[in-house]
Every structure is written in structure tokens, then in C-alpha cells.
Amino acid sequence: MDTGGNSLPSGPDGVKRKICYFYDPEVGNYYYGQGHPMKPHRIRMTHALLAHYGLLQHMQVLKPIPARDRDLCRFHADDYVSFLRSITPETQQDQLRQLKRFNVGEDCPVFDGLYSFCQTYAGGSVGGAVKLNHGLCDIAINWAGGLHHAKKCEASGFCYVNDIVLAILELLKQHERVLYVDIDIHHGDGVEEAFYTTDRVMTVSFHKFGDYFPGTGDIRDLGYGKGKYYSLNVPLDDGIDDESYHYLFKPIIGKVMEVFKPGAVVLQCGADSLSGDRLGCFNLSIKGHAECVRYMRSFNVPVLLLGGGGYTIRNVARCWCYETGVALGLEVDDKMPQHEYYEYFGPDYTLHVAPSNMENKNSRQLLEEIRTKLLDNLSRLQHAPSVQFQERPPDTELPEADEDQEDPDERWDQDSDMDVDEDRKPLPSRVKRELIVEPEVKDQDSQKPSIDHGRGLDTAQEDNASLKVSDVNSMITDEQNVKMEQDNMNKPSEQIFPK
């Protein structure tokens, strides 16, 4: 049985991918509070760049269905979810004991619409997993997701609900093995902890280690029980640059793909590992950060791309815009088009920013020791562990009126991505196709993933008592298109896209 899940035949990385992009226009309205470094407004800025670069017309744009209580409780404790649903800025003073119990307060403040925010970003990640499971796209993107610190019973590090764990649980319904890769500067502790005792999920985190939040992620943390050697931690020091980062990333991930053979990959693209981040201390360029996306894309395995950290918000928007282009196989111009947040990007008004001249404290000897140690750990793995036959949870259904399900191989046309007046032309594109052109495929069915519905996949619940996988349908995706802001569209195209 082939449950590898590759959505495309192996071949050059230049072939097109079907992309689902999840975005809720309200997400930028949520506000953690004055002076708080986490700003959901960065998601709106990213979306504006995607719109004005003309990238939206190359993707299917979906508004996520908010995650329900029972969806969140597939991982999180019932009383914690109930607390998040009921707490408000007005009532928090009456629940000080609960606030302390669930670690909600300073780093993870109570703000207006907190629960709706959690439902929105979690809904996008799980919705992306559902789309991938149904073979309706090759890459799903939710830049509002990637909040990797949240635990089963508590908030942590600006994260309340762990959308990544929920998305991986959804992917496990269809795939025997799922790989999680984290390039945020902070250790992906919440995801690692959730899957620490299973061999069905491998977690690989590249992060700053040593007197740095959350303080976990030692190279000696390998997993436990059946999960031993299925947690990989890559501890890094200040100032790491593109060359040093890829000296570790590519051989380690290449070996992981070879021995683990995941059916799907979740890549958390936290942008706080970029040079100049408000809370970070790495020295990656946007192209260096995006090279990780490009490398994961090259394996032709279904990928869920998620956001994460990132606190110099103009650079976060730059990064995730560029990485969306990488996912699409499009090269985006450095010169930035005029748009409503244009003033954020002065004085250069370019997509890319030069790394700083900060010292790289990661010596070649240190990097070599880390690389050797982790590759040795990978050599101890059982190649592609199998899963015992048993009942598996039901598939999450898509809406009945899902046009893409009727013809999943039809390329979405550019007008399907946004609601525009009939007499208004789509924005011209400021992107260039990669040189490698998609080969003509005569048999479209050959591109569909091969999935055997007759064999059951066990759930992560058996391997990790902290996970709860209910038998209810957990999520459905919303086919409603996201409307682009009308003032975007009213600008003359020659002003937005100078020749």
C-alpha cells in the first residue's frame, strides 16, 4: 500500500503547485495590547503585499471556518477551552486563580475577541490539513497559524491554542507519518511535547538555545518510548547566517526525508529568525529563510505552511510574501508596489533587506559537531515505521457544494480568488515564472495522491496520552472567497505597477 502521500510525481522543482491560501479579513483587528510585541496586524500587511504583487490570482483564497470547541478539545483540555471561551477583559479580575492556572496574563494577555482569534487561526491550519488530505491542493498556507508554544492545559509565549498540533492530528487521519519542521527562532516546545512519545510524528526544531525562551530544545532531547529519536533539536547561537543555517538544515532535513518518508510536512515559518527582529538574535536574510521553504517544496510532498513568531512586522510581511511566491514557483520583484501600508517599508521600499554585520557565534567546529550528532541519531531510526491495523477516525468532510471537489484538477482561474466588479480587470502581476516550465501531464489522475481507504491508521492518542482524538468530524473548509479591500482595487494599475 502506498500511503506516502506524494501529491506530484517526482521531478524538477519548477512544476506548478496548487495552492490554498487561508485568510480572514478580520484577523488584523485583534490587538494584544499596547506595547505587546505580537501584532496580528502583520497578517493584514502580508495579505496586502500578496494582493498588490498579484499573487492572490495564482491561489485559491479561502476564509477559514472557525474551529469549534470540540475541534480544539481534540488536543486541549475541556476546562482550558471553556476558560478561553468565557474570559473577557471585563471579567478577568474575577478569575485571577484561573488566569494563573492557565498561564494567561502578561505574555498571553486577555484581549477583546481572544477566543474568536483562536478559532480563526486554528480553523485556517486545520482547514489547510483537510484540503491536503482530500488532495485538493499541494501546498496549504495559513500565515495566521504556527503558534507552537501552546500546551494542552495552558497558554505560553503569546500562543493560546496550538493550531499546529490540531493540524497534524488531522493529517494523521490520512498519512501514516507526518513531519514537523520549525524554523522560528524559539524552540517548538508545544508541538514536540505533544508528540514526544510517538513515532508517527517527527519534530525537527532549529532554534536559539541557552538562556532564551522557552529554555527547552537541548540536542539531547530525543523523544521517549516509541518516540525515541523522533524528536530532533538543533540548538543554535546568536548571529547565525544563511550559509551556516543551511549547512545544518539541508543535510539534516534531507536525511529525515530519506529515512522517515513522511506523507505530509508541516513547516512553521516563524520570521523572528530573520536579521533585525525585535526579539530575535539571528542574522538570516529573507532569501535564506525562504530557502528552507524552497527545499521542503522540492520533495514533492504535501506541505502545510504556517506563520509563527516575527516581531519586526514590516520584515514579517516581506518574508511571508516572498515565501508565498516560493511556494507558487514565482519570483517576486524586489521593488515594492504602492499599497496601503507602503510607508512601513521606507526608505528603500524593497522586499529584501540586507543582513547585519553582527558576529556569527556559531563556529564551523560547533556546527560540525551538531550536524554529526544529529545525523548519527537519524541513523538509529527504523526506516519509515509502519502503523498497526486498527480503526481510524472518520474523514473530515468538505462542504457539499465544493466546486473544487467536483473537479479537483481544474486550475483555479484568476477571478476565483477575489470578488471584483466585472468591468474591473485583475491587478497585473509583478512576478516572473521560474525558468523550469511545468511538463505537460496527459493523465491528470496520475497526479492525485494514492490513498488506501481500506486500511485504518491509528491515532496519536495511543502513543501519547495527552492527545484526544474524538470521533466527530472536526473541521470543514469554507469555499467563500475573501474579498480584497476595495480601496486596493481602486488604485490605477499603472500607479501600483510602474513599468
mmCIF file of C-alpha atoms in Angstrom, residues 45-55 318 321 332-346 348-352 427-431 488 491-499:
data_model
loop_
_atom_site.group_PDB
_atom_site.id
_atom_site.type_symbol
_atom_site.label_atom_id
_atom_site.label_comp_id
_atom_site.label_asym_id
_atom_site.label_seq_id
_atom_site.Cartn_x
_atom_site.Cartn_y
_atom_site.Cartn_z
ATOM 1 C CA MET A 45 0.107 43.646 5.869
ATOM 2 C CA THR A 46 1.227 40.343 4.359
ATOM 3 C CA HIS A 47 -2.119 39.961 2.598
ATOM 4 C CA ALA A 48 -1.883 43.473 1.171
ATOM 5 C CA LEU A 49 1.517 42.675 -0.322
ATOM 6 C CA LEU A 50 0.195 39.430 -1.813
ATOM 7 C CA ALA A 51 -2.709 41.338 -3.355
ATOM 8 C CA HIS A 52 -0.598 44.088 -4.900
ATOM 9 C CA TYR A 53 2.101 41.780 -6.158
ATOM 10 C CA GLY A 54 -0.651 39.894 -7.990
ATOM 11 C CA LEU A 55 -0.046 36.633 -6.128
ATOM 12 C CA ARG A 318 8.155 40.900 3.420
ATOM 13 C CA CYS A 321 5.031 37.453 0.865
ATOM 14 C CA VAL A 332 8.736 38.272 -6.858
ATOM 15 C CA ASP A 333 10.193 41.680 -7.788
ATOM 16 C CA ASP A 334 12.310 43.384 -5.156
ATOM 17 C CA LYS A 335 10.769 46.774 -5.948
ATOM 18 C CA MET A 336 7.616 47.046 -3.870
ATOM 19 C CA PRO A 337 4.309 48.146 -5.437
ATOM 20 C CA GLN A 338 2.328 51.007 -3.928
ATOM 21 C CA HIS A 339 -0.215 49.804 -1.391
ATOM 22 C CA GLU A 340 -1.963 50.961 1.763
ATOM 23 C CA TYR A 341 0.966 50.052 4.065
ATOM 24 C CA TYR A 342 3.671 51.328 1.724
ATOM 25 C CA GLU A 343 5.052 53.787 4.298
ATOM 26 C CA TYR A 344 6.021 50.897 6.604
ATOM 27 C CA PHE A 345 8.717 49.814 4.148
ATOM 28 C CA GLY A 346 10.694 53.045 3.728
ATOM 29 C CA ASP A 348 14.052 51.730 0.384
ATOM 30 C CA TYR A 349 10.570 50.325 -0.390
ATOM 31 C CA THR A 350 12.047 46.988 -1.368
ATOM 32 C CA LEU A 351 11.081 43.440 -0.460
ATOM 33 C CA HIS A 352 14.538 42.347 0.662
ATOM 34 C CA LEU A 427 -4.320 43.508 -10.985
ATOM 35 C CA PRO A 428 -1.364 42.895 -13.274
ATOM 36 C CA SER A 429 1.232 40.564 -11.866
ATOM 37 C CA ARG A 430 4.658 41.671 -10.707
ATOM 38 C CA VAL A 431 6.094 38.183 -10.669
ATOM 39 C CA ASN A 488 -6.804 48.404 -3.131
ATOM 40 C CA LYS A 491 -5.878 52.485 -7.402
ATOM 41 C CA PRO A 492 -4.866 52.785 -11.050
ATOM 42 C CA SER A 493 -2.752 49.838 -12.129
ATOM 43 C CA GLU A 494 -0.008 51.987 -13.596
ATOM 44 C CA GLN A 495 0.471 53.606 -10.191
ATOM 45 C CA ILE A 496 0.671 50.265 -8.409
ATOM 46 C CA PHE A 497 2.794 48.542 -11.010
ATOM 47 C CA PRO A 498 5.179 51.069 -12.608
ATOM 48 C CA LYS A 499 6.854 49.751 -15.720
#
